[in-house]
Amino acid sequence: MPFHLHHHEPVGEGVRRIVRERLDDAIRSLEDPAAAGGLGKAVHCARKQIKKVRSTLRLARAGLGHGVYRQENEAYRALGRALGGARDA
């Protein structure tokens, strides 16, 4: 899935769309691990998508404001860490 804004798409809407797409991909892989190639690969895919969400937030940090960026970044970091136990298992 491309990681870019659409022509004439407002930046805020584009960032929200990109984040939603990445989260949808993460959820899909965890809901159907067999389609992702097993639970290990599903967790790996979900963690990668969460990292992409965090990088998108980092790029949009100036527009989000420090407080919102910090809160969202911490929430997605915690989510990725929560999946770490499943990855390690």
XYZ file of N, CA and C in Angstrom:
267
model
N 0.843 -1.169 0.000
C 0.000 0.000 0.000
C 0.895 1.241 0.000
N 0.656 2.175 -0.919
C 1.521 3.352 -1.003
C 1.444 4.219 0.256
N 2.536 4.841 0.524
C 2.674 5.682 1.698
C 2.779 7.128 1.218
N 1.695 7.621 0.618
C 1.731 8.984 0.081
C 0.349 9.629 0.158
N 0.375 10.953 0.033
C -0.873 11.702 0.013
C -1.432 11.692 -1.407
N -2.730 11.736 -1.523
C -3.374 11.804 -2.825
C -3.347 13.246 -3.320
N -3.396 13.392 -4.627
C -3.421 14.717 -5.242
C -4.628 15.501 -4.719
N -4.420 16.722 -4.299
C -5.466 17.610 -3.766
C -6.065 17.132 -2.438
N -5.404 16.196 -1.762
C -5.897 15.729 -0.466
C -5.308 16.610 0.636
N -6.145 17.169 1.484
C -5.592 17.944 2.601
C -4.668 17.075 3.459
N -3.615 17.672 3.963
C -2.600 16.921 4.702
C -3.200 16.195 5.901
N -4.038 16.871 6.677
C -4.636 16.235 7.854
C -5.440 15.002 7.495
N -6.245 15.116 6.450
C -7.044 13.960 6.003
C -6.142 12.848 5.503
N -5.092 13.197 4.796
C -4.169 12.191 4.283
C -3.459 11.436 5.383
N -3.023 12.162 6.397
C -2.345 11.514 7.524
C -3.305 10.568 8.235
N -4.543 11.023 8.469
C -5.531 10.147 9.120
C -5.799 8.908 8.262
N -5.893 9.078 6.944
C -6.138 7.946 6.050
C -4.977 6.949 6.120
N -3.767 7.460 6.070
C -2.594 6.585 6.106
C -2.545 5.803 7.417
N -2.785 6.483 8.526
C -2.772 5.817 9.832
C -3.866 4.755 9.893
N -5.074 5.089 9.432
C -6.173 4.097 9.436
C -5.817 2.882 8.589
N -5.232 3.104 7.407
C -4.862 1.984 6.537
C -3.843 1.078 7.210
N -2.851 1.670 7.848
C -1.821 0.873 8.537
C -2.428 0.080 9.698
N -3.303 0.716 10.459
C -3.944 0.014 11.576
C -4.873 -1.081 11.079
N -5.598 -0.820 9.994
C -6.464 -1.852 9.408
C -5.637 -3.060 8.974
N -4.467 -2.809 8.372
C -3.585 -3.913 7.973
C -3.128 -4.719 9.185
N -2.778 -4.022 10.262
C -2.335 -4.706 11.484
C -3.454 -5.567 12.048
N -4.653 -5.025 12.100
C -5.802 -5.764 12.638
C -6.109 -6.974 11.773
N -6.100 -6.785 10.456
C -6.383 -7.908 9.537
C -5.399 -9.048 9.739
N -4.129 -8.724 9.880
C -3.137 -9.794 10.042
C -3.344 -10.551 11.348
N -3.753 -9.844 12.402
C -3.974 -10.512 13.688
C -5.293 -11.279 13.725
N -6.283 -10.818 12.968
C -7.574 -11.513 12.940
C -7.495 -12.826 12.163
N -6.593 -12.879 11.181
C -6.462 -14.087 10.367
C -4.987 -14.446 10.219
N -4.388 -14.999 11.282
C -2.963 -15.313 11.238
C -2.590 -16.309 10.138
N -3.501 -17.196 9.800
C -3.196 -18.186 8.761
C -2.929 -17.491 7.428
N -3.695 -16.456 7.131
C -3.510 -15.735 5.872
C -2.167 -15.003 5.848
N -1.670 -14.640 7.018
C -0.388 -13.938 7.112
C 0.784 -14.917 7.122
N 0.510 -16.206 7.196
C 1.574 -17.194 7.209
C 1.887 -17.730 8.592
N 0.961 -17.598 9.499
C 1.141 -18.092 10.858
C 1.126 -16.954 11.861
N 0.992 -17.313 13.109
C 0.875 -16.310 14.162
C 2.131 -15.452 14.267
N 3.277 -16.059 14.155
C 4.527 -15.300 14.246
C 4.624 -14.228 13.184
N 4.294 -14.590 11.961
C 4.340 -13.616 10.869
C 3.249 -12.565 11.016
N 2.101 -12.961 11.531
C 1.006 -12.012 11.742
C 1.404 -10.957 12.767
N 2.026 -11.389 13.851
C 2.477 -10.453 14.882
C 3.573 -9.550 14.320
N 4.483 -10.124 13.553
C 5.550 -9.337 12.931
C 4.956 -8.267 12.015
N 3.984 -8.652 11.201
C 3.325 -7.716 10.290
C 2.623 -6.605 11.072
N 1.922 -6.964 12.127
C 1.213 -5.975 12.934
C 2.201 -4.993 13.561
N 3.297 -5.496 14.072
C 4.300 -4.604 14.671
C 4.918 -3.684 13.632
N 5.160 -4.181 12.433
C 5.681 -3.328 11.363
C 4.706 -2.210 11.025
N 3.427 -2.544 10.961
C 2.422 -1.527 10.647
C 2.355 -0.473 11.753
N 2.492 -0.897 12.997
C 2.484 0.053 14.108
C 3.709 0.973 14.030
N 4.838 0.416 13.632
C 6.026 1.253 13.442
C 5.788 2.281 12.337
N 5.089 1.885 11.287
C 4.772 2.818 10.203
C 3.808 3.904 10.681
N 2.888 3.542 11.555
C 1.987 4.546 12.132
C 2.812 5.565 12.913
N 3.731 5.078 13.714
C 4.561 5.986 14.512
C 5.426 6.878 13.626
N 5.925 6.342 12.527
C 6.729 7.179 11.634
C 5.864 8.228 10.938
N 4.631 7.881 10.623
C 3.705 8.853 10.034
C 3.429 9.971 11.032
N 3.196 9.601 12.272
C 2.970 10.607 13.310
C 4.196 11.506 13.478
N 5.371 10.904 13.380
C 6.601 11.678 13.512
C 6.705 12.722 12.398
N 6.323 12.323 11.185
C 6.361 13.260 10.060
C 5.355 14.389 10.232
N 4.245 14.104 10.883
C 3.172 15.091 11.056
C 3.244 15.782 12.416
N 4.330 15.583 13.131
C 4.448 16.084 14.504
C 4.185 17.581 14.623
N 4.706 18.386 13.717
C 4.537 19.839 13.801
C 3.059 20.224 13.717
N 2.313 19.547 12.872
C 0.897 19.845 12.729
C 0.034 19.309 13.858
N 0.513 18.258 14.509
C -0.252 17.656 15.608
C -0.092 18.433 16.908
N 1.050 19.022 17.074
C 1.354 19.661 18.350
C 2.073 18.673 19.248
N 2.911 19.194 20.117
C 3.757 18.333 20.948
C 2.953 17.388 21.843
N 1.917 17.906 22.482
C 1.137 17.082 23.413
C 0.425 15.930 22.729
N -0.225 16.210 21.615
C -0.952 15.163 20.877
C 0.028 14.148 20.325
N 1.128 14.639 19.734
C 2.125 13.719 19.194
C 2.644 12.792 20.281
N 3.022 13.370 21.434
C 3.586 12.566 22.516
C 2.593 11.515 23.004
N 1.340 11.911 23.170
C 0.310 10.986 23.653
C 0.083 9.843 22.658
N -0.059 10.186 21.389
C -0.288 9.152 20.368
C 0.928 8.246 20.216
N 2.118 8.836 20.195
C 3.335 8.055 20.038
C 3.489 7.067 21.189
N 3.239 7.527 22.406
C 3.348 6.644 23.573
C 2.327 5.513 23.515
N 1.117 5.821 23.043
C 0.074 4.795 22.959
C 0.465 3.715 21.945
N 0.958 4.127 20.790
C 1.334 3.132 19.776
C 2.612 2.401 20.156
N 3.519 3.052 20.875
C 4.709 2.356 21.365
C 4.296 1.266 22.346
N 3.364 1.588 23.250
C 2.883 0.599 24.217
C 2.187 -0.556 23.513
N 1.445 -0.255 22.473
C 0.768 -1.303 21.706
C 1.790 -2.244 21.065
N 2.813 -1.670 20.464
C 3.864 -2.496 19.866
C 4.577 -3.353 20.891
N 4.825 -2.772 22.058
C 5.473 -3.544 23.126
C 4.585 -4.660 23.638
N 3.284 -4.399 23.682
C 2.351 -5.438 24.131
C 2.384 -6.637 23.195
N 2.620 -6.387 21.920
C 2.718 -7.489 20.967
C 4.076 -8.183 21.040
N 5.022 -7.568 21.717
C 6.364 -8.147 21.833
C 6.357 -9.492 22.521
N 5.497 -9.654 23.522
C 5.423 -10.943 24.218
C 4.966 -12.048 23.293
N 3.989 -11.752 22.449
C 3.518 -12.762 21.484
C 4.612 -13.065 20.470
N 5.356 -12.043 20.085
C 6.462 -12.262 19.143
C 7.512 -13.162 19.759
N 7.858 -12.915 21.024
C 8.890 -13.690 21.688
C 8.468 -15.138 21.945
N 7.169 -15.347 22.079
C 6.677 -16.704 22.327
C 6.792 -17.483 21.061
